[in-house]
């Protein structure tokens, strides 16, 4: 997959003219972009615009045929999937609400396996983009990826669109970058693209998230673009015009240039990691000796006050050194847990 995959277009297909004009504007500015437009919109609010449905398929096909842009849309039921594959729309994304539902996901996978017009060609030609589930749960995300893999789909791409959390914070969906990082650790060759629109939730912050995603090294971006964002029938607040998007520098200019400096830093990091692990292993040996001593003298292993004291000391230290309190708590908890295991 192209490292700079761009999937651009409105949240929803609204009218034939809107689809056509938007696609043309995007195609002029971003000739390699894939065009996106949702036909069936899984809306949280039952009174919100739910999409034009099947009626929009010919609009997308016109873009595909006359502009030569691949087109992408969301499928949430086996019927959507069959309609799109039948029409020749083969860039299909699984929305956040669908990824979270294993029964629907399995029904979609079964539809691919049983597709009447040569399942083999569908498995090879379809591009299935899997958005993360709305809740911060990597297992549901990977479960859905696994189901499509087992259905034989060759081209699977993950989309990181942020996570809904109770905490009211600056984002519509908190990015929680650690989750896509973990996905990359588990599936090193799986392309992951970022959807800054649904993370930011506001047009003013979309470019900032897009830039961050590029710096992190995502394999592409899906961004909602509308010619008149304020008039959009869905997600009006977060859509941007193609011209606005053009102000973002969408290429990394000299990614190899600075590699030699990076190599030196990486060597230093490796050396520091060696030291850290040697020290940790020494710490564990001492824990083990403490464990033996406690057993001999029938002293209980857990001593919560001691742990609180150690932790507090580290938290105070972290404050002075600009390290996050949360990171210290997590690291200390992991070290403590391993120490207790050693003593047991
Ligand atoms: C969308 O892409 O318009 C959409 C509904 O996304 P999500 O499933 O990420 O909410
Ligand atoms: Mn949207």
mmCIF file of C-alpha atoms in Angstrom, residues 97-316:
data_model
loop_
_atom_site.group_PDB
_atom_site.id
_atom_site.type_symbol
_atom_site.label_atom_id
_atom_site.label_comp_id
_atom_site.label_asym_id
_atom_site.label_seq_id
_atom_site.Cartn_x
_atom_site.Cartn_y
_atom_site.Cartn_z
ATOM 1 C CA UNK A 97 -20.044 0.881 15.687
ATOM 2 C CA UNK A 98 -19.955 -2.165 13.418
ATOM 3 C CA UNK A 99 -16.438 -3.275 14.399
ATOM 4 C CA UNK A 100 -17.736 -3.505 17.954
ATOM 5 C CA UNK A 101 -20.402 -6.061 16.966
ATOM 6 C CA UNK A 102 -18.987 -9.561 16.343
ATOM 7 C CA UNK A 103 -22.272 -11.006 15.084
ATOM 8 C CA UNK A 104 -22.632 -8.399 12.326
ATOM 9 C CA UNK A 105 -18.925 -8.666 11.533
ATOM 10 C CA UNK A 106 -19.225 -12.421 11.143
ATOM 11 C CA UNK A 107 -22.285 -11.972 8.915
ATOM 12 C CA UNK A 108 -20.248 -9.595 6.717
ATOM 13 C CA UNK A 109 -17.393 -12.101 6.547
ATOM 14 C CA UNK A 110 -19.778 -14.916 5.660
ATOM 15 C CA UNK A 111 -21.183 -12.723 2.899
ATOM 16 C CA UNK A 112 -17.700 -12.315 1.453
ATOM 17 C CA UNK A 113 -17.018 -16.045 1.685
ATOM 18 C CA UNK A 114 -20.307 -16.918 0.044
ATOM 19 C CA UNK A 115 -20.384 -14.131 -2.540
ATOM 20 C CA UNK A 116 -21.929 -15.704 -5.663
ATOM 21 C CA UNK A 117 -19.731 -14.009 -8.259
ATOM 22 C CA UNK A 118 -16.423 -15.683 -7.574
ATOM 23 C CA UNK A 119 -15.561 -15.337 -3.911
ATOM 24 C CA UNK A 120 -11.914 -15.679 -4.882
ATOM 25 C CA UNK A 121 -11.908 -12.473 -6.873
ATOM 26 C CA UNK A 122 -13.730 -10.588 -4.101
ATOM 27 C CA UNK A 123 -11.170 -11.709 -1.546
ATOM 28 C CA UNK A 124 -8.404 -10.456 -3.801
ATOM 29 C CA UNK A 125 -9.919 -7.272 -5.133
ATOM 30 C CA UNK A 126 -11.768 -5.869 -2.118
ATOM 31 C CA UNK A 127 -10.027 -3.454 0.216
ATOM 32 C CA UNK A 128 -11.552 -3.752 3.657
ATOM 33 C CA UNK A 129 -10.778 -0.884 6.026
ATOM 34 C CA UNK A 130 -11.494 -1.691 9.650
ATOM 35 C CA UNK A 131 -12.078 1.247 11.967
ATOM 36 C CA UNK A 132 -11.331 0.781 15.640
ATOM 37 C CA UNK A 133 -14.380 0.099 17.828
ATOM 38 C CA UNK A 134 -15.823 3.150 19.584
ATOM 39 C CA UNK A 135 -14.578 1.973 22.978
ATOM 40 C CA UNK A 136 -10.854 1.673 23.743
ATOM 41 C CA UNK A 137 -10.705 -2.096 23.375
ATOM 42 C CA UNK A 138 -7.944 -3.490 21.199
ATOM 43 C CA UNK A 139 -9.199 -7.071 21.479
ATOM 44 C CA UNK A 140 -12.446 -6.226 19.661
ATOM 45 C CA UNK A 141 -10.450 -4.428 16.968
ATOM 46 C CA UNK A 142 -8.086 -7.373 16.428
ATOM 47 C CA UNK A 143 -11.005 -9.824 16.671
ATOM 48 C CA UNK A 144 -12.662 -8.093 13.724
ATOM 49 C CA UNK A 145 -9.394 -8.026 11.785
ATOM 50 C CA UNK A 146 -8.993 -11.759 12.431
ATOM 51 C CA UNK A 147 -12.504 -12.507 11.193
ATOM 52 C CA UNK A 148 -11.824 -10.776 7.844
ATOM 53 C CA UNK A 149 -8.463 -12.522 7.569
ATOM 54 C CA UNK A 150 -10.171 -15.842 8.111
ATOM 55 C CA UNK A 151 -12.695 -14.917 5.417
ATOM 56 C CA UNK A 152 -9.695 -14.789 3.065
ATOM 57 C CA UNK A 153 -9.643 -11.013 2.515
ATOM 58 C CA UNK A 154 -6.198 -10.082 1.226
ATOM 59 C CA UNK A 155 -6.239 -6.328 1.571
ATOM 60 C CA UNK A 156 -7.027 -5.344 5.141
ATOM 61 C CA UNK A 157 -6.240 -1.854 6.389
ATOM 62 C CA UNK A 158 -6.918 -0.606 9.915
ATOM 63 C CA UNK A 159 -8.269 2.891 10.537
ATOM 64 C CA UNK A 160 -7.585 4.658 13.807
ATOM 65 C CA UNK A 161 -10.470 7.099 14.494
ATOM 66 C CA UNK A 162 -10.058 7.607 18.223
ATOM 67 C CA UNK A 163 -12.036 6.288 21.163
ATOM 68 C CA UNK A 164 -15.091 7.466 22.991
ATOM 69 C CA UNK A 165 -14.449 7.883 26.695
ATOM 70 C CA UNK A 166 -16.496 9.219 29.574
ATOM 71 C CA UNK A 167 -13.866 11.798 30.376
ATOM 72 C CA UNK A 168 -14.837 15.098 28.805
ATOM 73 C CA UNK A 169 -11.669 16.144 27.108
ATOM 74 C CA UNK A 170 -10.554 18.209 24.189
ATOM 75 C CA UNK A 171 -11.285 15.507 21.611
ATOM 76 C CA UNK A 172 -14.469 14.122 20.118
ATOM 77 C CA UNK A 173 -12.764 10.737 20.291
ATOM 78 C CA UNK A 174 -9.565 10.570 22.301
ATOM 79 C CA UNK A 175 -6.625 9.443 20.145
ATOM 80 C CA UNK A 176 -5.108 7.128 22.815
ATOM 81 C CA UNK A 177 -2.123 6.580 20.521
ATOM 82 C CA UNK A 178 -0.915 3.653 22.626
ATOM 83 C CA UNK A 179 -3.723 1.515 21.177
ATOM 84 C CA UNK A 180 -2.791 1.863 17.484
ATOM 85 C CA UNK A 181 0.871 1.433 18.542
ATOM 86 C CA UNK A 182 -0.055 -1.853 20.193
ATOM 87 C CA UNK A 183 -1.932 -2.878 17.039
ATOM 88 C CA UNK A 184 1.225 -2.201 15.033
ATOM 89 C CA UNK A 185 3.242 -4.305 17.489
ATOM 90 C CA UNK A 186 0.830 -7.179 17.031
ATOM 91 C CA UNK A 187 0.527 -6.813 13.236
ATOM 92 C CA UNK A 188 3.772 -5.248 11.971
ATOM 93 C CA UNK A 189 2.796 -5.498 8.316
ATOM 94 C CA UNK A 190 -0.810 -4.308 8.646
ATOM 95 C CA UNK A 191 -1.232 -0.797 7.182
ATOM 96 C CA UNK A 192 -2.856 1.598 9.652
ATOM 97 C CA UNK A 193 -4.275 4.890 8.528
ATOM 98 C CA UNK A 194 -5.501 7.695 10.738
ATOM 99 C CA UNK A 195 -8.871 9.469 10.626
ATOM 100 C CA UNK A 196 -8.161 12.874 12.206
ATOM 101 C CA UNK A 197 -11.709 14.122 11.473
ATOM 102 C CA UNK A 198 -13.428 11.796 13.930
ATOM 103 C CA UNK A 199 -10.655 12.248 16.502
ATOM 104 C CA UNK A 200 -10.679 16.054 16.396
ATOM 105 C CA UNK A 201 -14.419 16.553 15.970
ATOM 106 C CA UNK A 202 -13.726 20.154 15.030
ATOM 107 C CA UNK A 203 -12.477 21.550 11.734
ATOM 108 C CA UNK A 204 -9.946 23.771 13.493
ATOM 109 C CA UNK A 205 -8.137 20.814 14.974
ATOM 110 C CA UNK A 206 -8.235 18.350 12.077
ATOM 111 C CA UNK A 207 -4.975 19.529 10.493
ATOM 112 C CA UNK A 208 -3.175 19.433 13.821
ATOM 113 C CA UNK A 209 -4.129 15.767 14.340
ATOM 114 C CA UNK A 210 -3.354 14.954 10.697
ATOM 115 C CA UNK A 211 0.116 16.393 11.098
ATOM 116 C CA UNK A 212 0.667 14.459 14.303
ATOM 117 C CA UNK A 213 -0.437 11.244 12.590
ATOM 118 C CA UNK A 214 2.012 11.859 9.761
ATOM 119 C CA UNK A 215 4.849 12.490 12.161
ATOM 120 C CA UNK A 216 4.017 9.270 13.996
ATOM 121 C CA UNK A 217 4.266 7.395 10.707
ATOM 122 C CA UNK A 218 0.749 6.248 9.895
ATOM 123 C CA UNK A 219 0.330 4.769 6.431
ATOM 124 C CA UNK A 220 -2.230 7.325 5.328
ATOM 125 C CA UNK A 221 -5.108 9.572 6.258
ATOM 126 C CA UNK A 222 -8.879 9.527 5.913
ATOM 127 C CA UNK A 223 -10.188 13.089 6.156
ATOM 128 C CA UNK A 224 -13.721 14.401 5.762
ATOM 129 C CA UNK A 225 -13.899 17.161 3.142
ATOM 130 C CA UNK A 226 -16.951 19.185 2.133
ATOM 131 C CA UNK A 227 -17.211 22.150 -0.220
ATOM 132 C CA UNK A 228 -19.511 23.962 2.255
ATOM 133 C CA UNK A 229 -18.786 22.382 5.618
ATOM 134 C CA UNK A 230 -21.355 24.409 7.600
ATOM 135 C CA UNK A 231 -24.134 23.102 5.361
ATOM 136 C CA UNK A 232 -23.153 19.438 5.643
ATOM 137 C CA UNK A 233 -25.971 17.089 6.638
ATOM 138 C CA UNK A 234 -23.708 15.133 9.003
ATOM 139 C CA UNK A 235 -20.548 15.941 10.938
ATOM 140 C CA UNK A 236 -20.710 19.597 9.844
ATOM 141 C CA UNK A 237 -18.393 20.772 12.607
ATOM 142 C CA UNK A 238 -15.446 18.624 11.618
ATOM 143 C CA UNK A 239 -15.432 18.814 7.823
ATOM 144 C CA UNK A 240 -12.912 20.972 6.008
ATOM 145 C CA UNK A 241 -12.692 22.187 2.426
ATOM 146 C CA UNK A 242 -10.219 20.525 0.046
ATOM 147 C CA UNK A 243 -8.437 23.915 -0.171
ATOM 148 C CA UNK A 244 -7.915 23.976 3.578
ATOM 149 C CA UNK A 245 -6.515 20.469 3.445
ATOM 150 C CA UNK A 246 -4.128 21.546 0.724
ATOM 151 C CA UNK A 247 -2.393 23.854 3.220
ATOM 152 C CA UNK A 248 -1.115 20.784 5.048
ATOM 153 C CA UNK A 249 2.174 19.478 3.756
ATOM 154 C CA UNK A 250 1.146 15.925 3.035
ATOM 155 C CA UNK A 251 4.575 14.513 2.296
ATOM 156 C CA UNK A 252 7.585 13.895 4.428
ATOM 157 C CA UNK A 253 10.346 15.583 2.520
ATOM 158 C CA UNK A 254 13.507 13.954 3.697
ATOM 159 C CA UNK A 255 12.667 10.871 5.647
ATOM 160 C CA UNK A 256 15.940 9.055 4.797
ATOM 161 C CA UNK A 257 18.123 12.115 5.122
ATOM 162 C CA UNK A 258 18.182 12.144 8.890
ATOM 163 C CA UNK A 259 18.471 8.369 9.332
ATOM 164 C CA UNK A 260 22.176 8.482 10.273
ATOM 165 C CA UNK A 261 21.510 10.786 13.228
ATOM 166 C CA UNK A 262 18.665 8.534 14.280
ATOM 167 C CA UNK A 263 20.957 5.498 14.196
ATOM 168 C CA UNK A 264 23.283 7.135 16.729
ATOM 169 C CA UNK A 265 20.416 7.948 19.058
ATOM 170 C CA UNK A 266 18.994 4.457 18.690
ATOM 171 C CA UNK A 267 22.360 2.994 19.683
ATOM 172 C CA UNK A 268 22.328 5.153 22.806
ATOM 173 C CA UNK A 269 18.795 4.028 23.619
ATOM 174 C CA UNK A 270 19.830 0.378 23.221
ATOM 175 C CA UNK A 271 22.771 0.915 25.580
ATOM 176 C CA UNK A 272 20.529 2.605 28.165
ATOM 177 C CA UNK A 273 17.982 -0.220 27.862
ATOM 178 C CA UNK A 274 20.767 -2.719 28.578
ATOM 179 C CA UNK A 275 21.642 -0.874 31.762
ATOM 180 C CA UNK A 276 18.015 -0.579 32.834
ATOM 181 C CA UNK A 277 17.483 -4.318 32.381
ATOM 182 C CA UNK A 278 20.649 -5.241 34.208
ATOM 183 C CA UNK A 279 19.561 -3.072 37.120
ATOM 184 C CA UNK A 280 16.066 -4.518 37.044
ATOM 185 C CA UNK A 281 17.421 -8.027 37.079
ATOM 186 C CA UNK A 282 19.633 -7.109 40.064
ATOM 187 C CA UNK A 283 16.571 -5.638 41.803
ATOM 188 C CA UNK A 284 14.671 -8.898 41.233
ATOM 189 C CA UNK A 285 17.520 -10.967 42.706
ATOM 190 C CA UNK A 286 17.351 -8.872 45.854
ATOM 191 C CA UNK A 287 13.566 -9.277 45.943
ATOM 192 C CA UNK A 288 14.047 -13.017 45.797
ATOM 193 C CA UNK A 289 16.453 -12.919 48.740
ATOM 194 C CA UNK A 290 13.952 -10.798 50.672
ATOM 195 C CA UNK A 291 11.293 -13.390 49.812
ATOM 196 C CA UNK A 292 13.452 -16.206 51.240
ATOM 197 C CA UNK A 293 14.176 -14.194 54.372
ATOM 198 C CA UNK A 294 10.454 -13.439 54.855
ATOM 199 C CA UNK A 295 9.593 -17.118 54.469
ATOM 200 C CA UNK A 296 12.189 -18.181 57.055
ATOM 201 C CA UNK A 297 10.949 -15.602 59.542
ATOM 202 C CA UNK A 298 7.251 -15.889 58.653
ATOM 203 C CA UNK A 299 6.935 -12.250 57.665
ATOM 204 C CA UNK A 300 4.049 -11.518 55.213
ATOM 205 C CA UNK A 301 5.152 -10.659 51.681
ATOM 206 C CA UNK A 302 2.879 -7.665 51.130
ATOM 207 C CA UNK A 303 3.712 -4.491 52.956
ATOM 208 C CA UNK A 304 1.525 -1.821 51.417
ATOM 209 C CA UNK A 305 2.972 1.042 53.431
ATOM 210 C CA UNK A 306 6.437 0.254 52.126
ATOM 211 C CA UNK A 307 5.109 0.292 48.560
ATOM 212 C CA UNK A 308 3.331 3.623 49.134
ATOM 213 C CA UNK A 309 6.583 5.129 50.430
ATOM 214 C CA UNK A 310 8.602 3.910 47.443
ATOM 215 C CA UNK A 311 5.952 5.096 45.008
ATOM 216 C CA UNK A 312 5.619 8.536 46.626
ATOM 217 C CA UNK A 313 9.351 9.018 46.443
ATOM 218 C CA UNK A 314 9.303 8.260 42.717
ATOM 219 C CA UNK A 315 6.268 10.479 42.095
ATOM 220 C CA UNK A 316 8.000 13.430 43.764
#
